Coordinates of C-alpha atoms and ligand atoms in Angstrom, one line a residue:
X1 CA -80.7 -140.0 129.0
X2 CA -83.9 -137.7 129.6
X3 CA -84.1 -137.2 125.1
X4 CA -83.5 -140.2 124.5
X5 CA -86.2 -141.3 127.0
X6 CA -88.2 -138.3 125.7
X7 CA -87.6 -139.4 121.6
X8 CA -88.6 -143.2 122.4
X9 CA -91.7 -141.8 124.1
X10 CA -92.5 -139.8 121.0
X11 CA -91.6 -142.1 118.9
X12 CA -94.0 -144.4 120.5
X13 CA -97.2 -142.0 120.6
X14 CA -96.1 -141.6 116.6
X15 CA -96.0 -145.2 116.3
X16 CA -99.6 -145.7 117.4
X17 CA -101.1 -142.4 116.2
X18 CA -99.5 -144.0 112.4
X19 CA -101.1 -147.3 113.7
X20 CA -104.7 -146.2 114.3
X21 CA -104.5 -144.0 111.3
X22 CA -104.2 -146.9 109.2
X23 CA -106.4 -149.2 111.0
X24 CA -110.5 -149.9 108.9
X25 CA -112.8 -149.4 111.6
X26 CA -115.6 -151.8 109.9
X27 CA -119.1 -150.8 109.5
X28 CA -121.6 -153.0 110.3
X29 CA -124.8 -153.9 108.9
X30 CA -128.0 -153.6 112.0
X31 CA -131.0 -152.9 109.0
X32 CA -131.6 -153.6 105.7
X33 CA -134.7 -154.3 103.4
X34 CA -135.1 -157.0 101.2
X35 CA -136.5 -156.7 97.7
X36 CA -138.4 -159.4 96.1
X37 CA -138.2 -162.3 98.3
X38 CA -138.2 -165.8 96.9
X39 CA -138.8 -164.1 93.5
X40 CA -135.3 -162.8 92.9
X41 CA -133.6 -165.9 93.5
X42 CA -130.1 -165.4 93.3
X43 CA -129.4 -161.7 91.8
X44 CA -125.7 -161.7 90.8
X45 CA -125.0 -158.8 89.4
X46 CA -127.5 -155.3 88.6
X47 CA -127.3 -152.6 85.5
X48 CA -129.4 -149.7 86.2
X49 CA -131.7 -148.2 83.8
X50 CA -130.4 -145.3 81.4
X51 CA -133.3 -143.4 81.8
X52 CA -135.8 -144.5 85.0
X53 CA -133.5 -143.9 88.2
X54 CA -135.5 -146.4 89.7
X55 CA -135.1 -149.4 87.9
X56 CA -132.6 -151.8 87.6
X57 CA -131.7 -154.9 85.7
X58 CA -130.5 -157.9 87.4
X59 CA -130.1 -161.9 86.2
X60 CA -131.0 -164.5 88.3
X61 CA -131.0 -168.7 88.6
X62 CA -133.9 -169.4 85.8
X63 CA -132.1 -167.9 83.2
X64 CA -134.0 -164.7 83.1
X65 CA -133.0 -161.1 83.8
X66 CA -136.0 -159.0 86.1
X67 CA -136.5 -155.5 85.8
X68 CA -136.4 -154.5 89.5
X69 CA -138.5 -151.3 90.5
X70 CA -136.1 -150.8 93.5
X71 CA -139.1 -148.2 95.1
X72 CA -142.1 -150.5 95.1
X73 CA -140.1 -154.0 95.1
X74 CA -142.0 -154.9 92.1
X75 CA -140.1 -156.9 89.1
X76 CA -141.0 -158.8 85.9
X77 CA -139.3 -160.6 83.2
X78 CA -137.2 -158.2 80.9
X79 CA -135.5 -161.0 78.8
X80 CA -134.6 -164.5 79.0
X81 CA -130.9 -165.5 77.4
X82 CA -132.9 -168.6 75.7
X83 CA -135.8 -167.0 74.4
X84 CA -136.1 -170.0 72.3
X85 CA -137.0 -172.4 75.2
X86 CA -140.4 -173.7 75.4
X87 CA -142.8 -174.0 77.7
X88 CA -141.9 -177.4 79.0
X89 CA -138.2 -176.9 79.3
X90 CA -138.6 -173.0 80.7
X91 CA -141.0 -174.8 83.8
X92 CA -137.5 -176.7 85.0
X93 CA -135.1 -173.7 84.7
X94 CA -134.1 -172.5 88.1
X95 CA -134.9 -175.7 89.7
X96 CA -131.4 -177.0 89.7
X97 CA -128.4 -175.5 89.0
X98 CA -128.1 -178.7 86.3
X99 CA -130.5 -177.0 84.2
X100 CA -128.5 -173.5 83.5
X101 CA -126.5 -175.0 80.6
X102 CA -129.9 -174.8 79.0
X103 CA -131.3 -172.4 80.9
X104 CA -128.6 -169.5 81.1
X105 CA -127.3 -167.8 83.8
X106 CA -126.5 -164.0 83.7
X107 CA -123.3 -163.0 85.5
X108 CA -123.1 -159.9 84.5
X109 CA -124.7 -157.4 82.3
X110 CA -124.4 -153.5 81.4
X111 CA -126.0 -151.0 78.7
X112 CA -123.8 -150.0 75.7
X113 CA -124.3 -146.3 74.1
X114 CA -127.0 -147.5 72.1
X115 CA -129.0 -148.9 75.5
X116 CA -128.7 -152.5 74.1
X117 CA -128.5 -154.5 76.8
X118 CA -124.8 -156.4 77.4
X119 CA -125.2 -160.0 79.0
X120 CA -122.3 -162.2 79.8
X121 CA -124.3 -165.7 80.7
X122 CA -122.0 -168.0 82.4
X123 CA -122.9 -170.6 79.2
X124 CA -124.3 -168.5 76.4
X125 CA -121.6 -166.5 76.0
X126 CA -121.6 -162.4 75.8
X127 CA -124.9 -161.4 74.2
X128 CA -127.0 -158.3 73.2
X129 CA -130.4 -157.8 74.1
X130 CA -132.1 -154.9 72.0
X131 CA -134.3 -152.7 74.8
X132 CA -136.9 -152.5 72.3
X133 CA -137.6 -155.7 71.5
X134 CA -135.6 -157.7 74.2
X135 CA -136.8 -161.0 73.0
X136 CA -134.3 -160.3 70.3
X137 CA -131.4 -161.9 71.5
X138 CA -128.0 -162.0 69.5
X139 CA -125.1 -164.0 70.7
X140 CA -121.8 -161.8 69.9
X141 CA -119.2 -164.2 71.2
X142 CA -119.0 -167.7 72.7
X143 CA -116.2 -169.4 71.6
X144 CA -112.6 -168.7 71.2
X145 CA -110.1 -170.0 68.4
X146 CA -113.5 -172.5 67.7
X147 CA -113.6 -173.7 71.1
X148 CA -116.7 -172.8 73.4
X149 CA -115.6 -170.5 76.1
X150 CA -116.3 -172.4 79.8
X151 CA -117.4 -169.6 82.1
X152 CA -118.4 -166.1 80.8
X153 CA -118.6 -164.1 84.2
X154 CA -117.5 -160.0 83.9
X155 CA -118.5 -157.8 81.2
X156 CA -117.2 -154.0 80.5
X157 CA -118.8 -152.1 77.7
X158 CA -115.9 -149.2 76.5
X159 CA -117.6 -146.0 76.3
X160 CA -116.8 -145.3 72.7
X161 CA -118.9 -148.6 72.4
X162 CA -116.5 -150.3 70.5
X163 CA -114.7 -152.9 72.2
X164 CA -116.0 -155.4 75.3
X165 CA -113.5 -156.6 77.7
X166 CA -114.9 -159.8 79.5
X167 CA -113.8 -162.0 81.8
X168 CA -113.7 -166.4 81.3
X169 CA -113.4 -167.7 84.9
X170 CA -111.8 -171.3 83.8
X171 CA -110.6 -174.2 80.9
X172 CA -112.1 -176.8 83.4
X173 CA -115.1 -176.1 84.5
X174 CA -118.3 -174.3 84.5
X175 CA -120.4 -171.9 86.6
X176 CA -122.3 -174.7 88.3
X177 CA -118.9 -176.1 89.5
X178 CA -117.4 -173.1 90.7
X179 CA -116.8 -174.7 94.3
X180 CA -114.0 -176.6 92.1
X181 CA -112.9 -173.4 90.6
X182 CA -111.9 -172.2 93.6
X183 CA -110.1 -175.0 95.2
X184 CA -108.2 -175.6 91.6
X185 CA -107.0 -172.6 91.9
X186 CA -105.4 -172.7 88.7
X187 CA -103.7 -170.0 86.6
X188 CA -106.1 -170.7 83.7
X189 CA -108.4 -168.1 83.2
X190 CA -108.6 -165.5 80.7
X191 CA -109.4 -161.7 80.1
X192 CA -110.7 -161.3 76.6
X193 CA -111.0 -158.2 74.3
X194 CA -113.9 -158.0 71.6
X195 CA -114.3 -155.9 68.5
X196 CA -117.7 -155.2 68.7
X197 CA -117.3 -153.8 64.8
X198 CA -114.8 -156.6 63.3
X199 CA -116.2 -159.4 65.6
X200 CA -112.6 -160.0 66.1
X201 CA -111.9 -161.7 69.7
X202 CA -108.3 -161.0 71.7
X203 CA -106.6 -163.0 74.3
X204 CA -106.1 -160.0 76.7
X205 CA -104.7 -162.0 79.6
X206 CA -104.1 -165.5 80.2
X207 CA -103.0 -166.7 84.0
X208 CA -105.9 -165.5 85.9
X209 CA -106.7 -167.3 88.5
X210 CA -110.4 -167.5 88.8
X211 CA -110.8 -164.4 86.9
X212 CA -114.5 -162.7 88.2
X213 CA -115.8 -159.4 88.3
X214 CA -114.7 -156.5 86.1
X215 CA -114.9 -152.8 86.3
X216 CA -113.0 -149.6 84.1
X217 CA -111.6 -147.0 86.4
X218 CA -113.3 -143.6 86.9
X219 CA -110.5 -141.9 84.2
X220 CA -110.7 -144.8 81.5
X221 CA -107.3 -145.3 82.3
X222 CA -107.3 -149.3 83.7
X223 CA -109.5 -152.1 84.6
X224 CA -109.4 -153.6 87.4
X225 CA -109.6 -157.9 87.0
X226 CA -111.0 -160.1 90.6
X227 CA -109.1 -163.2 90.8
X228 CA -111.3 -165.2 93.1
X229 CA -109.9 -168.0 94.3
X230 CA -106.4 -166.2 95.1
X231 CA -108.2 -163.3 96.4
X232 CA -106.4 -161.4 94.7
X233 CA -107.1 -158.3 92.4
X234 CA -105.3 -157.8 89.1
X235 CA -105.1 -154.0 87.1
X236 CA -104.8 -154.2 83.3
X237 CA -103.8 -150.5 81.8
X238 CA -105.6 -149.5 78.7
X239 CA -103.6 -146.3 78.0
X240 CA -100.4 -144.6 78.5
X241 CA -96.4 -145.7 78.2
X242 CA -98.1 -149.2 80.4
X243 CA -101.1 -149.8 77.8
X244 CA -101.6 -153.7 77.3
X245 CA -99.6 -155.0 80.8
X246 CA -100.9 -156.1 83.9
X247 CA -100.0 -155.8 87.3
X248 CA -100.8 -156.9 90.9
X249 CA -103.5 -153.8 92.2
X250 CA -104.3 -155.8 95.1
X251 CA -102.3 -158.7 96.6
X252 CA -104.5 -159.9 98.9
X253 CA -108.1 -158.9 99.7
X254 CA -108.7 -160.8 102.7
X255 CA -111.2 -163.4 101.6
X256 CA -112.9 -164.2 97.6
X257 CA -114.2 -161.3 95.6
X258 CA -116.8 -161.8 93.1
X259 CA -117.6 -158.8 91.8
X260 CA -116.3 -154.9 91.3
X261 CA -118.3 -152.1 90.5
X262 CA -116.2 -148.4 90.6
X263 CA -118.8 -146.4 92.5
X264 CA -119.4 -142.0 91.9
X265 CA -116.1 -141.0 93.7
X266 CA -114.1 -143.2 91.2
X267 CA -113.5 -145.8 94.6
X268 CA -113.9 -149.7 93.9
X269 CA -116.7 -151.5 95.8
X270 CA -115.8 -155.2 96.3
X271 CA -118.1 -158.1 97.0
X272 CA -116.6 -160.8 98.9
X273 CA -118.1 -164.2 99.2
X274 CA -116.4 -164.4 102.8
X275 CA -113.1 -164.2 104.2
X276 CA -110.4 -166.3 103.6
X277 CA -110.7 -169.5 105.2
X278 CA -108.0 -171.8 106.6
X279 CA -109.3 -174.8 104.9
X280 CA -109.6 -173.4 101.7
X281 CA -106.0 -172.3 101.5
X282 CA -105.1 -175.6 102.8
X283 CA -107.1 -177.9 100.1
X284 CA -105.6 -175.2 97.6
X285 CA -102.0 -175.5 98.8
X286 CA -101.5 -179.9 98.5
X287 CA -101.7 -181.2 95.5
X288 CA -102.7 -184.2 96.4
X289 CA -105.6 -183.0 99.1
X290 CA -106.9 -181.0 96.0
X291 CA -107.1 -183.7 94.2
X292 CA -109.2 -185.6 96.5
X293 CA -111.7 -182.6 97.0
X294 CA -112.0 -182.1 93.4
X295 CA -112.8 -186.0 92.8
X296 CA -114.3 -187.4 95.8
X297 CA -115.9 -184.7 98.1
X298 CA -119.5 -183.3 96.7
X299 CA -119.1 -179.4 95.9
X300 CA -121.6 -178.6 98.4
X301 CA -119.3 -180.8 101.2
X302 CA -116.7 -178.3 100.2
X303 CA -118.9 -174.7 99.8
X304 CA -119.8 -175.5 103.8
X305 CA -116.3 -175.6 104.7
X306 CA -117.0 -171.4 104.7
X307 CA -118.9 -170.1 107.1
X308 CA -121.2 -167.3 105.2
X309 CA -121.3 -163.6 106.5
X310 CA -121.5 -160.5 104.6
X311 CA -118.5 -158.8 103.7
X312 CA -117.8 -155.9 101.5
X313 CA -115.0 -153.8 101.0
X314 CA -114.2 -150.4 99.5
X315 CA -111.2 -149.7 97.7
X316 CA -109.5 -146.6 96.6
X317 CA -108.2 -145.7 92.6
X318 CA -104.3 -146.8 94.4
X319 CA -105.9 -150.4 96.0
X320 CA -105.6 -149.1 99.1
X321 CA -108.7 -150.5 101.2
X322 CA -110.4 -147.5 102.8
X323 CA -113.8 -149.0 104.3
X324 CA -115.1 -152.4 105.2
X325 CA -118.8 -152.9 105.6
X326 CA -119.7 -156.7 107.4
X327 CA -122.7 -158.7 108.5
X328 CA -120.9 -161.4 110.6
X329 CA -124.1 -162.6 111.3
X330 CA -125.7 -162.6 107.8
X331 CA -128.6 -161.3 109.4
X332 CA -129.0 -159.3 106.1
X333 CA -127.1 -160.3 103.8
X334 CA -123.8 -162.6 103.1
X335 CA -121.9 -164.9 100.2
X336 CA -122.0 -160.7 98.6
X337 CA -121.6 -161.2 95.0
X338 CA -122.0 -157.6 93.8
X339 CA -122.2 -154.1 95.9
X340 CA -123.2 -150.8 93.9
X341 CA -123.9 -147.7 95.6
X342 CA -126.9 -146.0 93.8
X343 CA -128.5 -143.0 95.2
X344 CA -127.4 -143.1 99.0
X345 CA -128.2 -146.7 99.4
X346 CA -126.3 -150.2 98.6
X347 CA -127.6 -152.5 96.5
X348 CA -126.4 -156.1 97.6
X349 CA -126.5 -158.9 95.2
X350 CA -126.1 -162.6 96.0
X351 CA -125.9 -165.5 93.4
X352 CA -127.7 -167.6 96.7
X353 CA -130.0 -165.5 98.3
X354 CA -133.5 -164.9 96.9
X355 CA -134.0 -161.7 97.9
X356 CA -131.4 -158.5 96.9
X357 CA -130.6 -156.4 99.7
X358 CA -130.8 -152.8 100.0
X359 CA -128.9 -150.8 102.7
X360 CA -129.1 -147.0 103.3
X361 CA -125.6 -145.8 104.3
X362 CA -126.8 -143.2 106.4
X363 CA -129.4 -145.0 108.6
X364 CA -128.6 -148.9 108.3
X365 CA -124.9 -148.9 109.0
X366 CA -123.3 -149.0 112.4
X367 CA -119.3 -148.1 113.4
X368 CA -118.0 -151.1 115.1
Ligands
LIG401 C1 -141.7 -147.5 90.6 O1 -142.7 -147.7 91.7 C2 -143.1 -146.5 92.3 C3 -143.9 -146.8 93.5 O2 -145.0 -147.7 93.1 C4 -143.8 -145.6 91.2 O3 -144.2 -144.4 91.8 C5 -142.8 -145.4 90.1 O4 -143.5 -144.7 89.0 C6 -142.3 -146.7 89.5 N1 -141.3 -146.4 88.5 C7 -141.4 -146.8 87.2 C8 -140.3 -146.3 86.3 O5 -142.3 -147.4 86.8
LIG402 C1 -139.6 -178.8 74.4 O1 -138.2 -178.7 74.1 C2 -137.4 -179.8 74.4 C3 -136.0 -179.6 74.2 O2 -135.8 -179.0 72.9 C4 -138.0 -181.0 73.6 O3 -137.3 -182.2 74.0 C5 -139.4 -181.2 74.0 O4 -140.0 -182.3 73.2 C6 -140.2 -179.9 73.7 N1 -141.6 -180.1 74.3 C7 -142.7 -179.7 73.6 C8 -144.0 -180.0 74.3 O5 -142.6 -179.2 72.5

């Protein structure tokens, strides 16, 4: 009677001790600075420079992409995606989110091996932007089997330089109606392979569901696909006896992640636009309340259904979740599109704030 007593007991303090071992604590955000307020409206998604530690690249809601000088806070125009625009039609751009089918809007963007500039505009398509002469703009890829592709968001450049893997977010609709994206929730968008020397573009994968941010793992093994809307995260392997299949890397992430950027250690850092909400899921799961949402309620209606915070998390090269940073009261930041650690600090984009956020890890971070 006394062992058994004696093994429950220790089975119980083993219990917990496996418990708390498990268990995130979360890291909150108490300090932060903000660079370029109400100039950097919007910054999505950041490439750094090659060569200037400093600088970094980022697009934002006119259309343009800003080279940020992340020490003085300082940034001017690098490129537009329509260089073509004049000045009449460049004065509206950023005004409305109507305007970015002529305007452009960068969703993502990287430097190949030859530092040419990789975009992936939400309308434009994937597009190369020389660093010499970056009004020189040349549209690789827009359209698929002679059909315009909807929503370029994700781009990877391959290291040898020779093939792009990018993500389309939906058949339906475009980047200005991604509230409807997300409530569709349907198994429609597509992970696409291009030939940079051939020009020849491959239907990678198919049934994503809000396919978003893309990143190659430290080893060049796998990427590493956010499905938004199903919060889910999807791992297609580029080499071995698995080469060309998918699986499930994460099955749920707790809330809608934008973007992923595989940080120095070979970890994943995840932008979340918030947790997952209740009404969301609900809306998502009837058919016929979808329905209603998608045809009678105003996008914005819907995007206030979730309340904003912060909310980042860290994954490891297995999926396994191993920190969570949060701003529950988006004092500093929130609706995270991209997180990149550069340096010590994190760089905290936002395709709605104007301002990008900068956080050092040692000083601005506090274990709840
Ligand atoms: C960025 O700004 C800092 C501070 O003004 C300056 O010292 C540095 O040279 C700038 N970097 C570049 C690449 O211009
Ligand atoms: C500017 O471009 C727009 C769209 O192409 C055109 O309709 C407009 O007439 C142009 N304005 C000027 C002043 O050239």
């Amino acid at each position: 009677m006394k062992s058994t007593c004696a093994t429950l007991v220790s089975l119980l303090i083993l219990a917990v001790m496996m418990v708390s071992a498990t268990r995130i604590r979360e890291k909150t955000f108490i300090n932060s600075r903000k660079i370029g307020l109400g100039v950097l409206t919007g910054p999505e998604s950041f490439a750094w420079d090659l060569v200037d530690q400093d600088i970094l690249y980022t697009g934002i809601a006119d259309g343009s992409i800003r080279r940020v000088n992340v020490t003085s806070g300082e940034s001017t125009v690098f490129a537009y995606s329509v260089p073509s625009l004049n000045a009449t039609t460049r004065a509206t751009c950023g005004l409305s989110v109507w305007n970015e089918p002529i305007c452009g809007r960068v969703l993502g963007l990287t430097f190949d091996h030859d530092r040419n500039l990789i975009v992936a505009d939400a309308y434009k398509g994937i597009l190369r932007i020389s660093f010499n002469n970056p009004s020189q703009v040349q549209v690789l890829v827009n359209s698929y089997q002679g059909v315009p592709i909807k929503m370029v968001n994700s781009v990877v450049v391959m290291p040898d330089g020779k093939t792009i893997y990018f993500t389309d977010s939906s058949l339906a609709f475009s980047r200005m109606q991604f509230v409807s994206i997300v409530l569709a929730n349907s198994a429609d968008s597509r992970l696409f392979k291009f030939h940079v020397e051939t020009g020849e573009l491959q239907l990678v994968i198919s049934d994503l569901r809000f396919g978003n941010g893309i990143a190659l793992s430290s080893d060049h093994s796998f990427l590493v696909i956010n499905e938004c809307s199903e919060r889910r995260i999807r791992k297609y392997y580029l080499t071995g006896r698995k080469a060309g299949t998918n699986v499930v890397f994460v099955e749920d992430i707790g809330g809608y992640p934008d973007n992923i950027k595989t940080d120095e250690d070979g970890n994943f850092l995840v932008g979340l636009y918030a947790e997952t909400n209740a009404d969301v899921t609900a809306v998502q799961s009837s058919i016929n309340i979808k329905n209603i949402f998608l045809k009678h309620v105003p996008p914005l209606t819907a995007l206030n259904m979730v309340p904003v915070m912060g909310l980042v998390k860290k994954l490891d090269r297995h999926g396994r979740v191993i920190s969570v940073y949060v701003d529950r009261t988006s004092t500093f930041v929130s609706q995270v599109s991209e997180a990149d650690v550069h340096e010590g600090k994190m760089y905290l984009g936002s395709v709605l704030l104007p301002w990008l956020t900068v956080v050092d890890l040692s000083t601005d971070l506090q274990l709840n």
